[in-house]
Amino acid sequence: SRAIARYIATKYEGQGTPLYGKRLQDRAKVEQWMEVDTNNFSPPISSAVFQLVFSKFRGLTPDESIVKANLEKLGAVLDVYDAHLTKNEYLAGDFFSLADL
């Protein structure tokens, strides 16, 4: 979970790669991109995966209109990531971070 990842990144901050960056501003950018993931990436991918994979385990037929709508939303989100990553090596800046996991 994100909470566990945040805990580990904070607890072991002085060891290995600093997953929150080195400055407070770095940490803010990491958190910003993690929120983009939480609020924009996770909902459409979760809905699509539920329809395509888990609905079958419940004896349901996937709703193709839900799949299509969520894949379109996901495409728009991935376009934002793509545009950002064409100008930046990593999501939060010039360092690998928790947001890139």
JSON list of C-alpha atoms in Angstrom, two decimals:
[
{"chain": "A", "resi": 1, "resn": "SER", "atom": "CA", "xyz": [0.00, 0.00, 0.00]},
{"chain": "A", "resi": 2, "resn": "ARG", "atom": "CA", "xyz": [1.01, 3.62, -0.34]},
{"chain": "A", "resi": 3, "resn": "ALA", "atom": "CA", "xyz": [0.98, 4.01, 3.44]},
{"chain": "A", "resi": 4, "resn": "ILE", "atom": "CA", "xyz": [3.52, 1.20, 3.85]},
{"chain": "A", "resi": 5, "resn": "ALA", "atom": "CA", "xyz": [5.69, 2.63, 1.06]},
{"chain": "A", "resi": 6, "resn": "ARG", "atom": "CA", "xyz": [5.63, 6.06, 2.74]},
{"chain": "A", "resi": 7, "resn": "TYR", "atom": "CA", "xyz": [6.49, 4.51, 6.10]},
{"chain": "A", "resi": 8, "resn": "ILE", "atom": "CA", "xyz": [9.46, 2.58, 4.68]},
{"chain": "A", "resi": 9, "resn": "ALA", "atom": "CA", "xyz": [10.72, 5.60, 2.71]},
{"chain": "A", "resi": 10, "resn": "THR", "atom": "CA", "xyz": [10.60, 7.74, 5.84]},
{"chain": "A", "resi": 11, "resn": "LYS", "atom": "CA", "xyz": [11.99, 5.14, 8.25]},
{"chain": "A", "resi": 12, "resn": "TYR", "atom": "CA", "xyz": [14.99, 4.34, 6.04]},
{"chain": "A", "resi": 13, "resn": "GLU", "atom": "CA", "xyz": [15.44, 7.85, 4.68]},
{"chain": "A", "resi": 14, "resn": "GLY", "atom": "CA", "xyz": [19.17, 7.96, 5.42]},
{"chain": "A", "resi": 15, "resn": "GLN", "atom": "CA", "xyz": [19.90, 4.61, 3.75]},
{"chain": "A", "resi": 16, "resn": "GLY", "atom": "CA", "xyz": [20.12, 3.99, 0.03]},
{"chain": "A", "resi": 17, "resn": "THR", "atom": "CA", "xyz": [18.22, 6.08, -2.49]},
{"chain": "A", "resi": 18, "resn": "PRO", "atom": "CA", "xyz": [16.31, 8.96, -0.85]},
{"chain": "A", "resi": 19, "resn": "LEU", "atom": "CA", "xyz": [12.84, 8.16, -2.20]},
{"chain": "A", "resi": 20, "resn": "TYR", "atom": "CA", "xyz": [11.49, 11.55, -1.13]},
{"chain": "A", "resi": 21, "resn": "GLY", "atom": "CA", "xyz": [14.41, 13.49, -2.58]},
{"chain": "A", "resi": 22, "resn": "LYS", "atom": "CA", "xyz": [16.77, 15.65, -0.58]},
{"chain": "A", "resi": 23, "resn": "ARG", "atom": "CA", "xyz": [14.76, 18.83, -0.03]},
{"chain": "A", "resi": 24, "resn": "LEU", "atom": "CA", "xyz": [11.33, 19.64, 1.31]},
{"chain": "A", "resi": 25, "resn": "GLN", "atom": "CA", "xyz": [10.35, 20.85, -2.17]},
{"chain": "A", "resi": 26, "resn": "ASP", "atom": "CA", "xyz": [11.34, 17.44, -3.56]},
{"chain": "A", "resi": 27, "resn": "ARG", "atom": "CA", "xyz": [9.10, 15.72, -1.05]},
{"chain": "A", "resi": 28, "resn": "ALA", "atom": "CA", "xyz": [6.20, 17.97, -2.04]},
{"chain": "A", "resi": 29, "resn": "LYS", "atom": "CA", "xyz": [6.62, 17.05, -5.72]},
{"chain": "A", "resi": 30, "resn": "VAL", "atom": "CA", "xyz": [6.78, 13.35, -4.85]},
{"chain": "A", "resi": 31, "resn": "GLU", "atom": "CA", "xyz": [3.57, 13.66, -2.84]},
{"chain": "A", "resi": 32, "resn": "GLN", "atom": "CA", "xyz": [1.94, 15.63, -5.66]},
{"chain": "A", "resi": 33, "resn": "TRP", "atom": "CA", "xyz": [2.62, 12.88, -8.20]},
{"chain": "A", "resi": 34, "resn": "MET", "atom": "CA", "xyz": [1.51, 10.20, -5.75]},
{"chain": "A", "resi": 35, "resn": "GLU", "atom": "CA", "xyz": [-1.80, 12.06, -5.45]},
{"chain": "A", "resi": 36, "resn": "VAL", "atom": "CA", "xyz": [-2.08, 12.16, -9.25]},
{"chain": "A", "resi": 37, "resn": "ASP", "atom": "CA", "xyz": [-1.72, 8.38, -9.17]},
{"chain": "A", "resi": 38, "resn": "THR", "atom": "CA", "xyz": [-4.26, 7.97, -6.36]},
{"chain": "A", "resi": 39, "resn": "ASN", "atom": "CA", "xyz": [-6.90, 10.25, -7.82]},
{"chain": "A", "resi": 40, "resn": "ASN", "atom": "CA", "xyz": [-6.42, 9.95, -11.59]},
{"chain": "A", "resi": 41, "resn": "PHE", "atom": "CA", "xyz": [-4.68, 6.68, -12.47]},
{"chain": "A", "resi": 42, "resn": "SER", "atom": "CA", "xyz": [-5.99, 4.21, -9.89]},
{"chain": "A", "resi": 43, "resn": "PRO", "atom": "CA", "xyz": [-9.76, 4.73, -10.32]},
{"chain": "A", "resi": 44, "resn": "PRO", "atom": "CA", "xyz": [-9.98, 4.00, -14.07]},
{"chain": "A", "resi": 45, "resn": "ILE", "atom": "CA", "xyz": [-7.46, 1.16, -14.03]},
{"chain": "A", "resi": 46, "resn": "SER", "atom": "CA", "xyz": [-9.20, -0.43, -11.03]},
{"chain": "A", "resi": 47, "resn": "SER", "atom": "CA", "xyz": [-12.60, -0.23, -12.70]},
{"chain": "A", "resi": 48, "resn": "ALA", "atom": "CA", "xyz": [-11.31, -1.69, -15.95]},
{"chain": "A", "resi": 49, "resn": "VAL", "atom": "CA", "xyz": [-9.47, -4.53, -14.21]},
{"chain": "A", "resi": 50, "resn": "PHE", "atom": "CA", "xyz": [-12.53, -5.33, -12.11]},
{"chain": "A", "resi": 51, "resn": "GLN", "atom": "CA", "xyz": [-14.69, -5.55, -15.23]},
{"chain": "A", "resi": 52, "resn": "LEU", "atom": "CA", "xyz": [-12.18, -7.55, -17.26]},
{"chain": "A", "resi": 53, "resn": "VAL", "atom": "CA", "xyz": [-10.86, -9.89, -14.58]},
{"chain": "A", "resi": 54, "resn": "PHE", "atom": "CA", "xyz": [-12.77, -10.02, -11.33]},
{"chain": "A", "resi": 55, "resn": "SER", "atom": "CA", "xyz": [-16.34, -9.76, -12.58]},
{"chain": "A", "resi": 56, "resn": "LYS", "atom": "CA", "xyz": [-15.92, -13.20, -14.16]},
{"chain": "A", "resi": 57, "resn": "PHE", "atom": "CA", "xyz": [-15.10, -14.70, -10.74]},
{"chain": "A", "resi": 58, "resn": "ARG", "atom": "CA", "xyz": [-18.45, -13.39, -9.50]},
{"chain": "A", "resi": 59, "resn": "GLY", "atom": "CA", "xyz": [-20.29, -14.90, -12.43]},
{"chain": "A", "resi": 60, "resn": "LEU", "atom": "CA", "xyz": [-20.84, -11.51, -14.06]},
{"chain": "A", "resi": 61, "resn": "THR", "atom": "CA", "xyz": [-20.33, -10.46, -17.65]},
{"chain": "A", "resi": 62, "resn": "PRO", "atom": "CA", "xyz": [-17.89, -7.55, -18.07]},
{"chain": "A", "resi": 63, "resn": "ASP", "atom": "CA", "xyz": [-19.65, -4.33, -19.00]},
{"chain": "A", "resi": 64, "resn": "GLU", "atom": "CA", "xyz": [-17.84, -3.23, -22.15]},
{"chain": "A", "resi": 65, "resn": "SER", "atom": "CA", "xyz": [-19.15, 0.35, -21.88]},
{"chain": "A", "resi": 66, "resn": "ILE", "atom": "CA", "xyz": [-17.54, 0.68, -18.42]},
{"chain": "A", "resi": 67, "resn": "VAL", "atom": "CA", "xyz": [-14.31, -0.82, -19.74]},
{"chain": "A", "resi": 68, "resn": "LYS", "atom": "CA", "xyz": [-14.26, 1.53, -22.73]},
{"chain": "A", "resi": 69, "resn": "ALA", "atom": "CA", "xyz": [-15.04, 4.65, -20.66]},
{"chain": "A", "resi": 70, "resn": "ASN", "atom": "CA", "xyz": [-12.34, 3.85, -18.12]},
{"chain": "A", "resi": 71, "resn": "LEU", "atom": "CA", "xyz": [-9.73, 3.00, -20.72]},
{"chain": "A", "resi": 72, "resn": "GLU", "atom": "CA", "xyz": [-10.40, 6.39, -22.34]},
{"chain": "A", "resi": 73, "resn": "LYS", "atom": "CA", "xyz": [-9.92, 8.09, -18.95]},
{"chain": "A", "resi": 74, "resn": "LEU", "atom": "CA", "xyz": [-6.76, 6.07, -18.43]},
{"chain": "A", "resi": 75, "resn": "GLY", "atom": "CA", "xyz": [-5.47, 7.11, -21.84]},
{"chain": "A", "resi": 76, "resn": "ALA", "atom": "CA", "xyz": [-5.88, 10.78, -20.91]},
{"chain": "A", "resi": 77, "resn": "VAL", "atom": "CA", "xyz": [-4.01, 10.24, -17.64]},
{"chain": "A", "resi": 78, "resn": "LEU", "atom": "CA", "xyz": [-1.20, 8.39, -19.40]},
{"chain": "A", "resi": 79, "resn": "ASP", "atom": "CA", "xyz": [-0.94, 11.26, -21.90]},
{"chain": "A", "resi": 80, "resn": "VAL", "atom": "CA", "xyz": [-0.23, 13.59, -18.94]},
{"chain": "A", "resi": 81, "resn": "TYR", "atom": "CA", "xyz": [2.45, 11.22, -17.63]},
{"chain": "A", "resi": 82, "resn": "ASP", "atom": "CA", "xyz": [3.94, 10.89, -21.12]},
{"chain": "A", "resi": 83, "resn": "ALA", "atom": "CA", "xyz": [4.04, 14.64, -21.71]},
{"chain": "A", "resi": 84, "resn": "HIS", "atom": "CA", "xyz": [5.72, 15.18, -18.34]},
{"chain": "A", "resi": 85, "resn": "LEU", "atom": "CA", "xyz": [8.24, 12.37, -18.82]},
{"chain": "A", "resi": 86, "resn": "THR", "atom": "CA", "xyz": [9.30, 13.64, -22.24]},
{"chain": "A", "resi": 87, "resn": "LYS", "atom": "CA", "xyz": [10.65, 16.73, -20.44]},
{"chain": "A", "resi": 88, "resn": "ASN", "atom": "CA", "xyz": [11.76, 15.10, -17.17]},
{"chain": "A", "resi": 89, "resn": "GLU", "atom": "CA", "xyz": [13.71, 11.96, -16.43]},
{"chain": "A", "resi": 90, "resn": "TYR", "atom": "CA", "xyz": [11.50, 11.09, -13.47]},
{"chain": "A", "resi": 91, "resn": "LEU", "atom": "CA", "xyz": [8.09, 12.19, -12.23]},
{"chain": "A", "resi": 92, "resn": "ALA", "atom": "CA", "xyz": [9.18, 14.39, -9.33]},
{"chain": "A", "resi": 93, "resn": "GLY", "atom": "CA", "xyz": [12.26, 15.84, -11.02]},
{"chain": "A", "resi": 94, "resn": "ASP", "atom": "CA", "xyz": [15.77, 14.63, -11.73]},
{"chain": "A", "resi": 95, "resn": "PHE", "atom": "CA", "xyz": [15.78, 11.84, -9.12]},
{"chain": "A", "resi": 96, "resn": "PHE", "atom": "CA", "xyz": [14.14, 8.43, -8.77]},
{"chain": "A", "resi": 97, "resn": "SER", "atom": "CA", "xyz": [11.45, 8.64, -6.12]},
{"chain": "A", "resi": 98, "resn": "LEU", "atom": "CA", "xyz": [8.51, 6.97, -4.46]},
{"chain": "A", "resi": 99, "resn": "ALA", "atom": "CA", "xyz": [6.31, 8.51, -7.16]},
{"chain": "A", "resi": 100, "resn": "ASP", "atom": "CA", "xyz": [8.09, 6.43, -9.82]},
{"chain": "A", "resi": 101, "resn": "LEU", "atom": "CA", "xyz": [7.31, 3.11, -8.14]}
]
